[in-house]
mmCIF file of C-alpha atoms and ligand atoms in Angstrom:
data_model
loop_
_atom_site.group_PDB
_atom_site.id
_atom_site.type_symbol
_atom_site.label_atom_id
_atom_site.label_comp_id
_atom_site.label_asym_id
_atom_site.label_seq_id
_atom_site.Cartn_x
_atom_site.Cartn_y
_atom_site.Cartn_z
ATOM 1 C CA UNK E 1 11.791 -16.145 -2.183
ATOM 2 C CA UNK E 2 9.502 -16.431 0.904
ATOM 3 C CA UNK E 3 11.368 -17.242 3.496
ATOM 4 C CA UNK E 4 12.124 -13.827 4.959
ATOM 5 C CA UNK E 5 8.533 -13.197 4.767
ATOM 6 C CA UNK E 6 7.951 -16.503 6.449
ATOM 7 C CA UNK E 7 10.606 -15.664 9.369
ATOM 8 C CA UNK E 8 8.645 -12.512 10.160
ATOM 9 C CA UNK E 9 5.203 -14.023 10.901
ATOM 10 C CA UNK E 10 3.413 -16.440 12.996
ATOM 11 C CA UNK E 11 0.678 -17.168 11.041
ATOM 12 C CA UNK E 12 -1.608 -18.866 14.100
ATOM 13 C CA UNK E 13 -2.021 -15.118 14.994
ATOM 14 C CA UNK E 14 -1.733 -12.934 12.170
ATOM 15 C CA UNK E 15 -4.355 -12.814 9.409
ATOM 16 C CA UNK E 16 -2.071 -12.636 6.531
ATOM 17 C CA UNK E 17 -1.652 -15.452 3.999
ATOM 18 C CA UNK E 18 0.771 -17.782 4.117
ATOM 19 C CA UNK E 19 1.802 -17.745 0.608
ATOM 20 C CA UNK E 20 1.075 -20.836 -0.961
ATOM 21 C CA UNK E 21 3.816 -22.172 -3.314
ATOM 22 C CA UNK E 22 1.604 -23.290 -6.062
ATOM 23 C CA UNK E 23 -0.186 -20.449 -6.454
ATOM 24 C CA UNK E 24 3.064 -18.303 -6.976
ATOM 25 C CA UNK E 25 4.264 -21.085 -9.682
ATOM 26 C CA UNK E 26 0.995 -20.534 -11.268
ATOM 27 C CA UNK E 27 1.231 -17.150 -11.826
ATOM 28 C CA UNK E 28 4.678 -16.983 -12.639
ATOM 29 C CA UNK E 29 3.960 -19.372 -15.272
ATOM 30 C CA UNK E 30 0.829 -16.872 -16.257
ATOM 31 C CA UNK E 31 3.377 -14.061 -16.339
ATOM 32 C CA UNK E 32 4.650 -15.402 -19.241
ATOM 33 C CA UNK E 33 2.037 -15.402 -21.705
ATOM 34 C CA UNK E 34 2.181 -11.781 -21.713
ATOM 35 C CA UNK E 35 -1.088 -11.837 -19.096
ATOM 36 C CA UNK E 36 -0.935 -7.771 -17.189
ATOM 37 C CA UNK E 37 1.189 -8.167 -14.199
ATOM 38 C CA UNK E 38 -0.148 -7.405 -10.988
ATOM 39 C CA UNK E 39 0.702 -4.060 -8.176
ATOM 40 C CA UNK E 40 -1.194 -2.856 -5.562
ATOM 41 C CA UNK E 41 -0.316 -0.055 -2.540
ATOM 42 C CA UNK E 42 -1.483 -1.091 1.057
ATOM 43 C CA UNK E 43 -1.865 1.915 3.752
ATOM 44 C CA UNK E 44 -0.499 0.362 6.318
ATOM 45 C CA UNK E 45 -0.829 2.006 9.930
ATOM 46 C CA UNK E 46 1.670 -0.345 12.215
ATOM 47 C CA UNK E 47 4.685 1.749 14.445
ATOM 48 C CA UNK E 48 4.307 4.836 11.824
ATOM 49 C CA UNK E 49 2.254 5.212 8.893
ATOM 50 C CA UNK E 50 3.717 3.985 5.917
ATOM 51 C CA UNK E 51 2.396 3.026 2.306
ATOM 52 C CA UNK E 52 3.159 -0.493 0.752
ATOM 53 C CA UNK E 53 4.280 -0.692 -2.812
ATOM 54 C CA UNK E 54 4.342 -3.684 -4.614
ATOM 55 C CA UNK E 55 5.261 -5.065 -7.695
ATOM 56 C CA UNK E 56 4.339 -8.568 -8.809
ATOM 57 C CA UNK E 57 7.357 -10.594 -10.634
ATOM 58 C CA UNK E 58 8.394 -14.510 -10.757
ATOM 59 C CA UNK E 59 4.393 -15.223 -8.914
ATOM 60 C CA UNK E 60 5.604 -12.863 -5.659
ATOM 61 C CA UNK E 61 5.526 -9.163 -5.011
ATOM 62 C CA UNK E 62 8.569 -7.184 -4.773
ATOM 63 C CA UNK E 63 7.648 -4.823 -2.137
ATOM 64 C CA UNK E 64 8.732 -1.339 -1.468
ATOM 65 C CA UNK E 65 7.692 0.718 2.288
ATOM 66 C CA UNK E 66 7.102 4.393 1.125
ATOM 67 C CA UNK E 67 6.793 6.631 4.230
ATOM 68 C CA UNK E 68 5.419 9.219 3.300
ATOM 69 C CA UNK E 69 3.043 7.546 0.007
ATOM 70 C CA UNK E 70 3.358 7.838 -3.534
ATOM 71 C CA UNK E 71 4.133 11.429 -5.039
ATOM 72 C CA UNK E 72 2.397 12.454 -8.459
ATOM 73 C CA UNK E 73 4.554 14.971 -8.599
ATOM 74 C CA UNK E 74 7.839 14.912 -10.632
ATOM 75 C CA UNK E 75 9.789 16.660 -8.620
ATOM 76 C CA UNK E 76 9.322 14.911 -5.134
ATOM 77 C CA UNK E 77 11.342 11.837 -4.581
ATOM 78 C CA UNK E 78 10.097 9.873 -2.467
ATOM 79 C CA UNK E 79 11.958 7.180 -0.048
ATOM 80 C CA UNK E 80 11.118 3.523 -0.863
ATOM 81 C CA UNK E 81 12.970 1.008 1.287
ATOM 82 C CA UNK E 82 13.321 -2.038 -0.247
ATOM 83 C CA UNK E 83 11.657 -5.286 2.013
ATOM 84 C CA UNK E 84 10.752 -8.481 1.946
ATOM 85 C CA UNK E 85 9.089 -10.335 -1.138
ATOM 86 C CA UNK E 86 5.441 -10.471 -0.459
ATOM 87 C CA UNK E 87 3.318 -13.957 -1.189
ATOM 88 C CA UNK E 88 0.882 -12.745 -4.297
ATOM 89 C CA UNK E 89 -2.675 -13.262 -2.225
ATOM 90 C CA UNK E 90 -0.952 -10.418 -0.117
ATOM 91 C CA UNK E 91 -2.127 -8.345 -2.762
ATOM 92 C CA UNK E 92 -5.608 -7.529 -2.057
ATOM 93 C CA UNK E 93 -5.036 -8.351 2.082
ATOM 94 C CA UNK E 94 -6.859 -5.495 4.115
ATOM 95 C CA UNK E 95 -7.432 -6.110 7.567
ATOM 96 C CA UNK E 96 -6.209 -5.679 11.589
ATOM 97 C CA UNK E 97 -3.002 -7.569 12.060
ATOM 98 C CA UNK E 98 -3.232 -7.733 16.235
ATOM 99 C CA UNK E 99 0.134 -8.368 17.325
ATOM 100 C CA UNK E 100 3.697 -9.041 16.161
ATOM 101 C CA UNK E 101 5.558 -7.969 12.829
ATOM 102 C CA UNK E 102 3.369 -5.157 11.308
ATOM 103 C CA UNK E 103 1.124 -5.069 13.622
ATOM 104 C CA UNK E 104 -1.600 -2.318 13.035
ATOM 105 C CA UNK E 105 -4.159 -1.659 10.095
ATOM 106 C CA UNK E 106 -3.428 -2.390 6.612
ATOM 107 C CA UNK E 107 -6.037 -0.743 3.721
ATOM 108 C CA UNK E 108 -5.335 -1.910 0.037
ATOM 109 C CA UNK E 109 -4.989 2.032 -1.142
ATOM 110 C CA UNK E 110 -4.423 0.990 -4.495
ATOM 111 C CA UNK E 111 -4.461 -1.992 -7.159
ATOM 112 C CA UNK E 112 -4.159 -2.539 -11.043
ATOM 113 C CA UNK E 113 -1.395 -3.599 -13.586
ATOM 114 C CA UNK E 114 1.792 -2.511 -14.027
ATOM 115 C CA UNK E 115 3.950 -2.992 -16.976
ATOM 116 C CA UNK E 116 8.124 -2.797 -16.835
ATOM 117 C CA UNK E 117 9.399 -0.320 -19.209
ATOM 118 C CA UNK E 118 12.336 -2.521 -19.480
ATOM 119 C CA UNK E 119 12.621 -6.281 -21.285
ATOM 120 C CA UNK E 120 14.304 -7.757 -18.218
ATOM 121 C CA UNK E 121 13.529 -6.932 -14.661
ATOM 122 C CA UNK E 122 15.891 -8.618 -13.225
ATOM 123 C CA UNK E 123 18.651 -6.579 -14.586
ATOM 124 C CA UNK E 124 16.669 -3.668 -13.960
ATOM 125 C CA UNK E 125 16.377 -4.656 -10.444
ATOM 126 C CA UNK E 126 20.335 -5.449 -10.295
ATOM 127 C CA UNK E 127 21.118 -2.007 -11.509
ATOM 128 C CA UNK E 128 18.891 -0.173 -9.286
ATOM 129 C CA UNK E 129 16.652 1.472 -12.108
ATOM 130 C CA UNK E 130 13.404 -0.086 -12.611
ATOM 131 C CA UNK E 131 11.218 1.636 -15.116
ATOM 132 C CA UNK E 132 7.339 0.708 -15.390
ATOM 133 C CA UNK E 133 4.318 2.110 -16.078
ATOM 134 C CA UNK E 134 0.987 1.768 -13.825
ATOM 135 C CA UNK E 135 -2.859 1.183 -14.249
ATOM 136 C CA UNK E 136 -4.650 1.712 -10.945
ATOM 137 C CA UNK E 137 -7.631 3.450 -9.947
ATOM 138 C CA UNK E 138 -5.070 5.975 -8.463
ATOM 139 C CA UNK E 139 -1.852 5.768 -9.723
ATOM 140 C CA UNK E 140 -0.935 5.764 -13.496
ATOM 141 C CA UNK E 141 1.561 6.214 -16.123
ATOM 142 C CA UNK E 142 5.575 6.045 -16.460
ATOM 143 C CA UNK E 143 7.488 5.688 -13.122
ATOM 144 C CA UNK E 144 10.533 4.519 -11.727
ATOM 145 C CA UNK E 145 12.202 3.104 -8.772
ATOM 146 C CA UNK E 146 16.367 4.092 -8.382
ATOM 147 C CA UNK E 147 18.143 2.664 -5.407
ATOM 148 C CA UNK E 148 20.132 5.512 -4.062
ATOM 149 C CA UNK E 149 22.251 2.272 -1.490
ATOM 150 C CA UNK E 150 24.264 -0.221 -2.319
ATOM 151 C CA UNK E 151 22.650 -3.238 -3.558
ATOM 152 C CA UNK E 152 22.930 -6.351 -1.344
ATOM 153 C CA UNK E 153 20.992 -7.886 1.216
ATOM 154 C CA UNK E 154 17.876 -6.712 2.765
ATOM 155 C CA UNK E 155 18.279 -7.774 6.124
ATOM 156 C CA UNK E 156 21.828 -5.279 5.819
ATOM 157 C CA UNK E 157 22.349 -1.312 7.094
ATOM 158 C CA UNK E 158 19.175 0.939 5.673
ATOM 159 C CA UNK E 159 21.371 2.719 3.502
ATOM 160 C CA UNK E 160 21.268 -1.003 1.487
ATOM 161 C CA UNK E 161 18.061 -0.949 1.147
ATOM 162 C CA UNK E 162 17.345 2.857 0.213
ATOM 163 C CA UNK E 163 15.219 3.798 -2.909
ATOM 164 C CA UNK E 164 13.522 6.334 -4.460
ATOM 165 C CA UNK E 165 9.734 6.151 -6.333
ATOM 166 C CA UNK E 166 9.253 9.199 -8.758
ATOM 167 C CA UNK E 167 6.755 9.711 -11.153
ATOM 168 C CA UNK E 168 7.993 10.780 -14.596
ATOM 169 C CA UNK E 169 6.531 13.421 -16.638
ATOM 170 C CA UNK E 170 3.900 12.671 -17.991
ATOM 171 C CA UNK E 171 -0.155 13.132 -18.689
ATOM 172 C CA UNK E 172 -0.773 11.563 -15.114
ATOM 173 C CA UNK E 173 1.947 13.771 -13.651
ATOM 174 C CA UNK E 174 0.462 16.678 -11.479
ATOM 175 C CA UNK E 175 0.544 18.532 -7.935
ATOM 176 C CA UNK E 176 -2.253 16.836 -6.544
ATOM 177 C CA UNK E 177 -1.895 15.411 -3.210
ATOM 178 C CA UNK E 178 -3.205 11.587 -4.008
ATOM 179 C CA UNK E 179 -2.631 10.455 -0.957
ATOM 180 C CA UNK E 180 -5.316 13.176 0.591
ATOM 181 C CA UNK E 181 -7.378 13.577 -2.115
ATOM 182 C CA UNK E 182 -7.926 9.773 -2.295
ATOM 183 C CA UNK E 183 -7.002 8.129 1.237
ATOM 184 C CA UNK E 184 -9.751 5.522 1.102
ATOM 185 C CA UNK E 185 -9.672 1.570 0.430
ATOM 186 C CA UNK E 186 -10.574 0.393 -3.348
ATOM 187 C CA UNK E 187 -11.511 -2.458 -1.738
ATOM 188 C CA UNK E 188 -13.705 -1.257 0.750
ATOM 189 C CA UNK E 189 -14.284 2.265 -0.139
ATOM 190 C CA UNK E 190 -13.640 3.096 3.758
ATOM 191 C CA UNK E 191 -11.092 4.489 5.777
ATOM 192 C CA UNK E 192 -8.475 2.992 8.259
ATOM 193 C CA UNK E 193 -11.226 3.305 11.394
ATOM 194 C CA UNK E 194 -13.811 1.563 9.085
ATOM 195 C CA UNK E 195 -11.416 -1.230 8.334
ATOM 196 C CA UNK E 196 -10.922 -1.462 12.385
ATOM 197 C CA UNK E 197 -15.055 -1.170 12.946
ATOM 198 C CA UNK E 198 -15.194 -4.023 10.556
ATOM 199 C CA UNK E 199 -12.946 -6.573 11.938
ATOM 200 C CA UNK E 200 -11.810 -6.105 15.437
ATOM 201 C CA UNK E 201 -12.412 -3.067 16.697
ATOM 202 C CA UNK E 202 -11.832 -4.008 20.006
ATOM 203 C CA UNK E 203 -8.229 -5.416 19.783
ATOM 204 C CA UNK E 204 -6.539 -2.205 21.039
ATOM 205 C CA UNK E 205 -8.920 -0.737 23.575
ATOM 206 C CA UNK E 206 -9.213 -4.061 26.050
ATOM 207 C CA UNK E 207 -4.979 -4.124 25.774
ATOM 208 C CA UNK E 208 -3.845 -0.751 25.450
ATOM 209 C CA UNK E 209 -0.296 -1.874 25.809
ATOM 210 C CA UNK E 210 -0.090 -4.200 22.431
ATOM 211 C CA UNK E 211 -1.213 -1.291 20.046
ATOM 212 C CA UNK E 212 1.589 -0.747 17.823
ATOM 213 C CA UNK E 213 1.566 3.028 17.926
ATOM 214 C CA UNK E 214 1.439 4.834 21.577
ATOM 215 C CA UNK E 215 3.559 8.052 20.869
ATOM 216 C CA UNK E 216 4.056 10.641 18.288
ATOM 217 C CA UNK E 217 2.134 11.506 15.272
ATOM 218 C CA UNK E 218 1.110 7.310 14.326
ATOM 219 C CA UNK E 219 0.596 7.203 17.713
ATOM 220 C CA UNK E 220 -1.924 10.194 18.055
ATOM 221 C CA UNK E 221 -3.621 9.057 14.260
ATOM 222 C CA UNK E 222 -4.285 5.869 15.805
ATOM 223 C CA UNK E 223 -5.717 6.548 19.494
ATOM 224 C CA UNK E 224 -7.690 9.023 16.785
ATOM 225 C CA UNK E 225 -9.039 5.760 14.788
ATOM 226 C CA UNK E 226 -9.673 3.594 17.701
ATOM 227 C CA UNK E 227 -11.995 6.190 19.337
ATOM 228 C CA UNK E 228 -14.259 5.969 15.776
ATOM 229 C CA UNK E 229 -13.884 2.741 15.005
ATOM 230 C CA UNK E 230 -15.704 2.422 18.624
ATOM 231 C CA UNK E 231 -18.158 4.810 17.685
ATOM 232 C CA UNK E 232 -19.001 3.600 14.250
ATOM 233 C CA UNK E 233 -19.262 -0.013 15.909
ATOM 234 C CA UNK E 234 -21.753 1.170 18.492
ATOM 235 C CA UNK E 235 -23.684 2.443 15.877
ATOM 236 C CA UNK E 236 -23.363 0.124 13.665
ATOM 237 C CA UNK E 237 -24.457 -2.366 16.701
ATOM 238 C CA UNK E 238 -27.998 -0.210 16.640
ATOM 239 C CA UNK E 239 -29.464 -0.659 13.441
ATOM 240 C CA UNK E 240 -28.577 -3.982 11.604
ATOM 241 C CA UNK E 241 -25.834 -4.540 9.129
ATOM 242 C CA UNK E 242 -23.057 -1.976 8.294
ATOM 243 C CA UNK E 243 -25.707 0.771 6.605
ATOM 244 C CA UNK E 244 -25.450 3.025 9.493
ATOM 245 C CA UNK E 245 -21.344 2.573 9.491
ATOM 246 C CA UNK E 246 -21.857 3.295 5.936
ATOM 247 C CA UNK E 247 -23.703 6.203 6.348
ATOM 248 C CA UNK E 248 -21.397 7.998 8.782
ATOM 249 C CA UNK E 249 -18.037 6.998 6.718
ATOM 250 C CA UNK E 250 -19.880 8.936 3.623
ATOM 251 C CA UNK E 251 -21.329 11.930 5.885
ATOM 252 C CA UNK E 252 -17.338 12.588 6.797
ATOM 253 C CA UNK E 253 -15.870 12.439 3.805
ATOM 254 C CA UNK E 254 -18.738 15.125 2.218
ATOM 255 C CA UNK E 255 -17.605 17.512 4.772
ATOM 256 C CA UNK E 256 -14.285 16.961 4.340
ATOM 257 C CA UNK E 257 -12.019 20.004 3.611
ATOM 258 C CA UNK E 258 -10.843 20.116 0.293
ATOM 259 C CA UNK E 259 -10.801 23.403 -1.217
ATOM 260 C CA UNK E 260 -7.582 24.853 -2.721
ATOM 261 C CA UNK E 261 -5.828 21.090 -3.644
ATOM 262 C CA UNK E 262 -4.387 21.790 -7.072
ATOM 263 C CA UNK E 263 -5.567 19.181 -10.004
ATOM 264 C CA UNK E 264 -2.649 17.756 -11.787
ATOM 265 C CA UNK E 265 -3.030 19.488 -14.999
ATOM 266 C CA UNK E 266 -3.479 17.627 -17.950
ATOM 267 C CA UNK E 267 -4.650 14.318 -15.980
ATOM 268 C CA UNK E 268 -6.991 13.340 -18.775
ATOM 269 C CA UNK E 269 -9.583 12.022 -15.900
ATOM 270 C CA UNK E 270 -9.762 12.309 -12.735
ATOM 271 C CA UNK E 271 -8.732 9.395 -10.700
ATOM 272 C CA UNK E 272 -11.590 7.891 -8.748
ATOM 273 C CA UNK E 273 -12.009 9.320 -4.745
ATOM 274 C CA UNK E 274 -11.407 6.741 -2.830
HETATM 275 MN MN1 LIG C 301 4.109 -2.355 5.931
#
């Protein structure tokens, strides 16, 4: 089920797992005793700006590239497209792939459980209607994924591959922007420049050639997050440890405009900012 994944990669210079084949017979095996079944959503920051969504089924994660990020609201669709199968330590990956497929920053925006609405996935998944419902620090409640293409192989035209995530009605339904109101890793707590601070910071400034966004808007967000990832290194490189980096990460996010962003209504708690 890895094998596409696999292609992809070189894993002597990327930092992503490999996937190791026991591990994803061990969980599938958990799977089955009814154990919650993991998800997570990784920001990822490579040629645009895209958010990862993935499911975990038979010990991998069915993955899903949102462009534009989860939507709480009913009434926005948003495009999934359907990709590779994802190795399960994937799942809480955050880091600065350098070079090749994906290159760019990847943040784990959100992780939990998820539970399928429906007593076989795989049918679900065959049909192109996957219902579920979600427990992250972000995202919860009833959802579900329709593919709007024809089903058949990933690797075929985008139209094959063509979903849509919506969030259904529901108690954790609601106009609120998530992905502005809570852009930050739960892994972390930081943003995509702290994530480049904390692990290479360098990588795109001594080869400006090899950074995987130059033009348009990914391209201006990132020159953006190498210029403080810089900055926050050089500071950090001042007083010991990653306090100071701290510091300035929380001093930007206090004066951070967010005034006017509409609360989804009958959320019974507010989702942690993050
Ligand atoms: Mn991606």
């Amino acid at each position: 089920m890895l094998e596409k994944y696999k292609q992809k990669r070189n894993f002597k210079s990327t930092p992503e797992p490999a996937g190791d084949p026991k591990v994803a017979a061990e969980r599938a095996k958990q799977a089955q005793s009814g154990k919650g079944l993991f998800f997570c959503v990784q920001k990822h920051l490579a040629s645009h700006l895209h958010y990862d969504f993935r499911l975990e089924h038979n010990g991998v994660l069915l993955s899903w590239a949102v462009p534009k990020g989860p939507s709480l609201d009913p009434k926005t669709k948003r495009l999934a497209m359907h990709v590779e199968d994802h190795p399960i330590e994937y799942g809480t990956f955050e880091g600065v792939i350098p070079e090749g497929y994906g290159a760019g920053i990847v943040m784990l925006w959100d992780q939990g459980t998820w539970t399928p609405e429906s007593p076989d996935v795989d049918a679900a998944l065959k049909k192109g209607d996957l219902k579920f419902t979600l427990d992250g620090y972000k995202l919860k409640g009833s959802w579900v994924l329709v593919r709007t293409g024809r089903w058949g192989a990933s690797s075929g035209s985008g139209e094959a591959r063509s979903w849509l995530l919506i969030k259904h009605r529901d108690d954790w339904a609601g106009e609120l922007d998530i992905t502005e109101f809570a852009p930050k890793s739960v892994k972390s707590d930081g943003e995509l420049e702290d994530i480049l601070a904390a692990d290479r910071p360098d990588v795109w400034t001594s080869n400006k050639a090899a950074a995987p966004a130059r033009g348009g808007e990914a391209g201006a967000m990132l020159a953006k997050i190498i210029e403080r990832a810089a900055a926050l290194k050089a500071g950090a490189s001042k007083a010991p440890g990653r306090a100071s980096t701290r510091k300035a990460a929380g001093s930007r996010t206090t004066t951070r405009k967010t005034a006017g962003k509409k609360t989804p209504a009958k959320r019974k708690t507010s989702p942690k900012r993050r």
